[in-house]
Short mmCIF file of C-alpha atoms in Angstrom, two decimals:
data_model
loop_
_atom_site.label_atom_id
_atom_site.label_comp_id
_atom_site.label_asym_id
_atom_site.label_seq_id
_atom_site.Cartn_x
_atom_site.Cartn_y
_atom_site.Cartn_z
CA MET A 760 -39.63 -14.25 -42.46
CA HIS A 761 -40.00 -11.41 -44.60
CA GLY A 762 -38.14 -8.18 -43.42
CA ASP A 763 -41.43 -6.40 -43.55
CA GLU A 764 -43.44 -9.11 -41.59
CA ARG A 765 -40.59 -9.33 -39.25
CA ALA A 766 -40.50 -5.26 -38.98
CA GLU A 767 -44.33 -5.45 -38.31
CA ARG A 768 -44.40 -8.50 -35.87
CA ILE A 769 -42.01 -6.40 -33.67
CA ALA A 770 -43.99 -3.10 -33.83
CA ASP A 771 -47.27 -4.94 -32.63
CA PHE A 772 -45.40 -6.50 -29.98
CA ILE A 773 -43.72 -3.47 -28.52
CA GLU A 774 -46.98 -1.09 -28.91
CA PRO A 775 -48.49 -2.06 -25.65
CA LEU A 776 -45.46 -1.14 -23.87
CA ARG A 777 -45.69 2.35 -25.59
CA VAL A 778 -46.58 5.32 -23.53
CA GLU A 779 -48.72 7.64 -25.48
CA PRO A 780 -47.78 11.04 -26.10
CA GLY A 781 -49.84 13.50 -23.97
CA SER A 782 -51.35 10.69 -21.65
CA LYS A 783 -51.63 11.11 -17.74
CA VAL A 784 -49.79 7.65 -16.77
CA ARG A 785 -50.39 6.05 -13.16
CA LEU A 786 -47.83 3.35 -12.96
CA GLY A 787 -49.61 1.05 -10.38
CA ARG A 788 -53.02 1.37 -12.44
CA ASP A 789 -51.41 1.16 -16.31
CA PHE A 790 -48.45 -0.96 -16.22
CA ASP A 791 -47.92 -4.55 -14.50
CA PRO A 792 -44.36 -5.25 -13.59
CA ARG A 793 -45.44 -9.16 -13.77
CA ASP A 794 -46.51 -8.95 -17.23
CA LYS A 795 -45.05 -11.38 -19.97
CA ALA A 796 -47.50 -11.11 -22.95
CA GLY A 797 -48.43 -14.67 -22.57
CA LEU A 798 -44.95 -16.05 -23.66
CA LYS A 799 -42.98 -18.63 -21.49
CA LYS A 800 -39.31 -18.43 -21.15
CA ARG A 801 -38.32 -21.31 -23.05
CA GLU A 802 -39.75 -19.07 -25.92
CA GLY A 803 -38.26 -16.03 -24.35
CA VAL A 804 -34.84 -17.62 -24.92
CA GLU A 805 -34.94 -18.09 -28.60
CA LEU A 806 -36.68 -14.29 -29.29
CA LEU A 807 -33.88 -12.92 -27.22
CA ARG A 808 -31.40 -14.63 -29.82
CA SER A 809 -33.12 -13.56 -32.68
CA GLY A 810 -33.52 -9.74 -31.36
CA VAL A 811 -29.48 -9.86 -30.74
CA GLU A 812 -29.14 -11.42 -33.89
CA LEU A 813 -31.16 -8.87 -35.37
CA LEU A 814 -29.27 -5.88 -33.83
CA ALA A 815 -25.96 -6.94 -34.73
CA GLU A 816 -26.94 -7.10 -38.50
CA TYR A 817 -28.29 -3.52 -38.21
CA GLN A 818 -25.76 -2.06 -36.23
CA GLN A 819 -23.49 -2.89 -39.15
CA ARG A 820 -25.62 -1.08 -41.34
CA LEU A 821 -25.76 1.91 -38.83
CA ALA A 822 -21.89 2.05 -38.59
CA ALA A 823 -21.82 1.72 -42.58
CA GLN A 824 -23.87 4.68 -43.28
CA ASP A 825 -22.49 6.67 -40.87
CA THR A 826 -25.27 9.27 -40.78
CA TYR A 827 -27.35 8.37 -37.73
CA GLY A 828 -26.89 7.63 -33.93
CA VAL A 829 -28.69 6.16 -31.12
CA LEU A 830 -29.37 7.07 -27.72
CA LEU A 831 -30.66 4.23 -25.53
CA CYS A 832 -31.62 5.30 -22.45
CA LEU A 833 -32.40 2.80 -19.51
CA GLN A 834 -34.08 3.91 -16.16
CA ALA A 835 -35.02 2.08 -13.13
CA LEU A 836 -35.02 2.16 -9.51
CA ASP A 837 -32.57 -0.24 -7.99
CA ALA A 838 -32.34 -3.99 -8.29
CA GLY A 839 -34.35 -3.13 -11.78
CA GLY A 840 -31.52 -5.13 -13.94
CA LYS A 841 -30.40 -2.36 -16.66
CA ASP A 842 -27.06 -4.26 -16.03
CA GLY A 843 -28.06 -7.63 -16.83
CA THR A 844 -30.43 -5.93 -19.95
CA ILE A 845 -27.21 -4.04 -21.65
CA ARG A 846 -24.94 -7.45 -21.12
CA HIS A 847 -27.42 -9.67 -22.51
CA VAL A 848 -29.39 -7.54 -25.20
CA MET A 849 -26.28 -6.22 -26.67
CA SER A 850 -24.35 -9.29 -26.76
CA GLY A 851 -23.99 -9.44 -30.43
CA VAL A 852 -23.10 -6.17 -31.40
CA ASN A 853 -19.65 -4.76 -31.95
CA PRO A 854 -18.38 -3.30 -28.99
CA GLN A 855 -16.85 -0.32 -31.01
CA GLY A 856 -20.13 0.89 -32.03
CA VAL A 857 -21.37 1.11 -28.46
CA ARG A 858 -20.68 3.00 -25.99
CA VAL A 859 -22.25 2.85 -22.33
CA SER A 860 -22.08 5.68 -19.87
CA SER A 861 -23.60 5.07 -15.94
CA PHE A 862 -23.72 8.26 -14.43
CA LYS A 863 -23.67 8.33 -10.39
CA VAL A 864 -23.42 11.39 -7.84
CA PRO A 865 -21.92 14.33 -10.07
CA SER A 866 -18.69 15.77 -9.33
CA ALA A 867 -17.55 19.02 -8.38
CA GLU A 868 -16.77 20.34 -12.09
CA GLU A 869 -20.23 18.73 -13.48
CA LEU A 870 -21.93 20.86 -10.99
CA ASP A 871 -20.37 23.78 -12.16
CA HIS A 872 -22.23 23.17 -15.26
CA ASP A 873 -25.78 23.28 -16.64
CA TYR A 874 -27.76 19.92 -15.58
CA LEU A 875 -27.63 18.34 -19.01
CA TRP A 876 -24.29 19.16 -19.43
CA ARG A 877 -22.47 16.03 -18.39
CA TYR A 878 -25.14 13.98 -20.18
CA ALA A 879 -24.57 15.98 -23.60
CA LYS A 880 -20.44 14.83 -23.55
CA ARG A 881 -21.69 11.31 -23.68
CA LEU A 882 -23.79 11.12 -26.74
CA PRO A 883 -22.93 8.77 -29.60
CA GLU A 884 -21.67 9.58 -32.72
CA ARG A 885 -23.28 9.34 -36.02
CA GLY A 886 -22.96 5.42 -37.08
CA GLY A 887 -22.94 4.85 -32.94
CA ILE A 888 -25.10 3.66 -30.44
CA ALA A 889 -24.55 5.16 -27.06
CA ILE A 890 -26.04 3.82 -23.68
CA PHE A 891 -27.28 5.67 -20.97
CA ASN A 892 -27.11 3.51 -17.99
CA ARG A 893 -29.30 5.80 -15.73
CA SER A 894 -30.13 9.15 -17.71
CA HIS A 895 -30.87 12.84 -17.67
CA TYR A 896 -33.91 11.85 -16.19
CA GLU A 897 -32.47 11.36 -12.76
CA GLU A 898 -32.71 15.46 -12.87
CA VAL A 899 -36.29 15.06 -12.72
CA LEU A 900 -36.44 11.61 -10.29
CA VAL A 901 -33.63 11.36 -7.87
CA VAL A 902 -33.16 15.19 -7.67
CA ARG A 903 -37.22 15.48 -7.30
CA VAL A 904 -37.62 12.95 -4.60
CA HIS A 905 -34.47 14.29 -2.31
CA PRO A 906 -34.86 18.50 -3.42
CA GLU A 907 -31.86 18.66 -0.83
CA LEU A 908 -29.81 17.64 -4.15
CA LEU A 909 -31.06 20.72 -6.29
CA VAL A 910 -29.79 22.98 -3.72
CA ARG A 911 -26.02 21.82 -4.28
CA GLN A 912 -26.50 22.48 -8.25
CA ARG A 913 -26.37 26.02 -7.16
CA LEU A 914 -28.69 27.78 -9.45
CA PRO A 915 -29.88 30.96 -9.69
CA GLY A 916 -33.24 32.05 -7.43
CA HIS A 917 -35.29 32.41 -9.77
CA ALA A 918 -34.37 29.13 -11.21
CA ARG A 919 -35.55 27.17 -8.12
CA GLY A 920 -38.95 27.91 -7.65
CA SER A 921 -42.14 25.82 -7.84
CA GLY A 922 -42.01 25.55 -11.87
CA VAL A 923 -38.33 24.08 -11.92
CA TRP A 924 -39.81 20.63 -12.38
CA LYS A 925 -41.96 22.11 -15.26
CA ARG A 926 -39.63 23.79 -17.08
CA ARG A 927 -37.01 21.20 -16.87
CA TYR A 928 -39.45 18.49 -18.67
CA ARG A 929 -39.45 21.43 -21.30
CA GLU A 930 -35.92 21.62 -21.86
CA ILE A 931 -35.09 18.01 -21.79
CA ASN A 932 -38.50 17.45 -24.71
CA ASP A 933 -36.46 20.43 -26.72
CA TRP A 934 -33.52 19.01 -26.02
CA GLU A 935 -34.10 15.46 -27.01
CA ARG A 936 -36.42 17.33 -30.35
CA HIS A 937 -33.07 18.95 -31.04
CA LEU A 938 -31.03 15.79 -31.25
CA THR A 939 -33.74 13.60 -33.14
CA ASP A 940 -33.97 16.47 -35.65
CA ASN A 941 -30.37 15.95 -36.53
CA GLY A 942 -30.24 12.41 -37.19
CA PHE A 943 -29.93 11.26 -33.54
CA LYS A 944 -32.61 9.09 -32.24
CA VAL A 945 -33.61 9.11 -28.98
CA VAL A 946 -34.74 5.65 -27.13
CA LYS A 947 -36.31 6.11 -23.65
CA ILE A 948 -37.31 2.64 -21.72
CA PHE A 949 -38.07 1.84 -18.09
CA LEU A 950 -37.71 -1.04 -16.31
CA ASN A 951 -41.11 -1.47 -13.94
CA LEU A 952 -40.10 -3.52 -11.00
CA SER A 953 -42.43 -4.58 -8.16
CA LYS A 954 -41.67 -3.54 -4.65
CA GLU A 955 -41.62 -7.05 -3.49
CA GLU A 956 -39.33 -8.12 -6.60
CA GLN A 957 -37.34 -5.61 -5.30
CA ARG A 958 -37.07 -7.23 -1.93
CA THR A 959 -36.29 -10.66 -2.92
CA ARG A 960 -33.31 -9.08 -5.17
CA PHE A 961 -32.03 -7.41 -2.42
CA LEU A 962 -31.76 -10.45 -0.45
CA LYS A 963 -30.61 -12.53 -3.48
CA ARG A 964 -27.36 -9.92 -3.23
CA LEU A 965 -27.22 -10.61 0.39
CA ASP A 966 -27.80 -14.10 0.70
CA LEU A 967 -25.06 -15.04 -1.97
CA PRO A 968 -21.29 -13.98 -1.11
CA GLU A 969 -20.28 -13.47 -4.84
CA LYS A 970 -23.45 -10.98 -4.95
CA ASN A 971 -22.75 -9.14 -1.45
CA TRP A 972 -20.81 -6.34 -3.65
CA LYS A 973 -23.96 -5.41 -5.70
CA PHE A 974 -25.65 -4.38 -2.19
CA SER A 975 -25.50 -1.23 -0.63
CA ALA A 976 -27.45 -0.42 2.41
CA ALA A 977 -28.30 2.90 1.00
CA ASP A 978 -30.71 1.13 -1.93
CA VAL A 979 -32.69 0.00 1.26
CA ARG A 980 -33.37 3.33 2.42
CA GLU A 981 -33.95 4.79 -0.65
CA ARG A 982 -37.25 1.84 -0.44
CA GLN A 983 -38.73 3.96 2.25
CA TYR A 984 -39.26 6.68 -0.58
CA TRP A 985 -40.96 3.77 -3.01
CA ASP A 986 -44.02 6.01 -3.03
CA ASP A 987 -42.74 9.46 -3.72
CA TYR A 988 -40.23 7.71 -6.56
CA GLN A 989 -43.54 5.98 -8.46
CA ARG A 990 -45.19 9.28 -8.53
CA ALA A 991 -42.28 10.77 -9.62
CA PHE A 992 -41.42 8.43 -12.32
CA SER A 993 -45.29 8.60 -13.46
CA ARG A 994 -45.01 12.46 -13.84
CA MET A 995 -41.79 12.11 -16.14
CA LEU A 996 -43.54 9.69 -18.21
CA SER A 997 -46.69 11.93 -18.73
CA ALA A 998 -44.61 14.70 -19.48
CA THR A 999 -41.30 13.56 -21.44
CA SER A 1000 -43.33 10.76 -23.63
CA THR A 1001 -43.28 12.68 -27.02
CA GLU A 1002 -43.73 12.18 -30.68
CA TRP A 1003 -40.33 12.13 -31.35
CA ALA A 1004 -39.27 10.36 -28.23
CA PRO A 1005 -41.53 7.93 -26.80
CA TRP A 1006 -41.13 6.12 -23.74
CA TYR A 1007 -41.38 2.34 -23.05
CA VAL A 1008 -42.52 0.80 -19.41
CA VAL A 1009 -40.96 -2.52 -19.62
CA PRO A 1010 -42.16 -5.25 -17.25
CA ALA A 1011 -39.12 -6.19 -15.37
CA ASP A 1012 -40.09 -8.46 -12.72
CA ARG A 1013 -38.93 -11.28 -15.11
CA LYS A 1014 -35.53 -10.50 -15.98
CA TRP A 1015 -35.60 -12.64 -19.69
CA PHE A 1016 -39.12 -11.03 -20.70
CA ALA A 1017 -37.45 -7.19 -19.97
CA ARG A 1018 -34.99 -8.32 -22.36
CA ILE A 1019 -36.50 -9.33 -25.06
CA CYS A 1020 -38.57 -6.52 -24.58
CA THR A 1021 -35.73 -4.08 -24.82
CA ALA A 1022 -34.28 -5.66 -27.60
CA ALA A 1023 -37.57 -5.78 -29.22
CA ILE A 1024 -37.86 -1.82 -28.78
CA LEU A 1025 -33.94 -0.92 -29.93
CA ALA A 1026 -34.64 -3.15 -32.97
CA HIS A 1027 -37.60 -1.44 -33.89
CA THR A 1028 -35.80 2.19 -33.63
CA LEU A 1029 -33.22 0.47 -35.99
CA ILE A 1030 -35.77 -0.80 -38.72
CA ASP A 1031 -37.32 2.39 -38.82
CA ILE A 1032 -34.00 4.26 -39.63
CA ASP A 1033 -33.54 1.63 -42.18
CA PRO A 1034 -29.76 2.25 -42.52
CA ARG A 1035 -28.15 1.41 -45.63
CA TYR A 1036 -24.91 0.48 -47.04
CA PRO A 1037 -23.34 3.13 -48.62
CA GLU A 1038 -23.33 2.86 -53.03
CA VAL A 1039 -20.15 2.82 -54.25
CA ASP A 1040 -19.84 5.26 -57.40
CA GLU A 1041 -18.41 3.83 -60.86
CA GLU A 1042 -14.97 4.89 -60.54
CA THR A 1043 -14.48 3.84 -57.36
CA ARG A 1044 -15.87 0.48 -58.72
CA LYS A 1045 -13.42 0.24 -61.35
CA ASP A 1046 -10.53 0.70 -58.86
CA LEU A 1047 -11.88 -1.87 -57.20
CA ARG A 1048 -11.74 -4.18 -59.95
CA THR A 1049 -8.59 -3.53 -60.81
CA ALA A 1050 -7.05 -4.22 -57.57
CA LYS A 1051 -9.04 -7.54 -57.25
CA ARG A 1052 -7.40 -8.43 -60.62
CA ARG A 1053 -4.03 -7.56 -58.94
CA LEU A 1054 -4.26 -9.57 -55.65
CA GLU A 1055 -6.01 -12.60 -58.19
CA GLN A 1056 -2.70 -12.64 -60.19
CA GLU A 1057 -0.64 -12.98 -57.01
CA ALA A 1058 -2.28 -16.45 -56.04
CA PRO A 1059 0.47 -19.14 -55.56
CA GLU A 1060 0.04 -21.98 -58.44
CA GLY A 1061 -2.20 -24.72 -57.74
CA LEU A 1062 -4.94 -22.10 -55.72
CA PRO A 1063 -7.76 -20.59 -56.35
CA ALA A 1064 -7.24 -16.55 -57.60
CA ASP A 1065 -9.92 -15.80 -54.94
CA PRO A 1066 -10.42 -18.10 -52.42
CA TYR A 1067 -13.27 -17.04 -51.11
CA ALA A 1068 -15.29 -16.33 -54.30
CA ALA A 1069 -14.78 -20.26 -54.58
CA ARG A 1070 -16.04 -21.20 -51.37
CA HIS A 1071 -18.69 -18.92 -51.51
CA PRO A 1072 -19.88 -18.81 -55.60
CA SER A 1073 -22.96 -16.82 -54.85
CA ALA A 1074 -21.11 -13.87 -52.54
CA GLY A 1075 -20.64 -11.52 -55.68
CA LYS A 1076 -24.15 -12.05 -56.78
CA LYS A 1077 -25.73 -10.67 -53.59
CA LYS A 1078 -27.25 -7.19 -53.37
CA ARG A 1079 -26.50 -5.29 -50.04
CA GLY A 1080 -29.21 -3.53 -48.53
#
């Protein structure tokens, strides 16, 4: 498939998942956690494989160009599938170019700084991809559902008033605008899980001994705040889906479909960046030719001067993109 056609198909596929900036979101009304866009699972396996291959190709270009970086933020409720999504979608990329950070309860040191400090420390470098397994959006989700956590942050009195959430939305939007203006693309994905599917996954963790370690009684206690979280997610999506860093709401009841969507969204971002291999100037090209001749002269008798070129006659004719 031609590159432009491939990019267009990916863009069309993910468009229904995008939260239109400025729109008012109600999760239960606007997004179906069980949607699968008419795909069957066996089709999904091949689509995911193609997506992983595409990511590997573009990650190499991103690293070689060393100009842009990508931050992928994954948000979901417990058992939403974040770990599995990361493992499957990033299975084909070079691990040296990807860093995954999980954010748990903030430490005493982290609480001694502003709420974005610990996230800023884990941002990607140019040419790299950083994945936040949970992200700075915890500061307007779990902290909003459990306002006692806000007290632990020891904010001055004027910063704890009724406008704290509106202010944090603005601060997060400004921070992400700063990142994108400086060449760091922000990709935000919410894995939208239904309450019944979460219950099923919790029970599976209890029923299978090898899954017991993944279960926490606190996860079940958090289910009593389900409606509060749905409202917090809806407000977050409404307030922070921007032109420079839009949100994508991915149906997560079917893990295979969530992984396809995530791969497509990340691929779309990389295709949009369109990283290129650096052009070699003529002086450097002359040095490369000299080095090639010296290496060819060292070939043992009876062996080709350039074994790789002998096996791949068209290699030198390919144009890097």
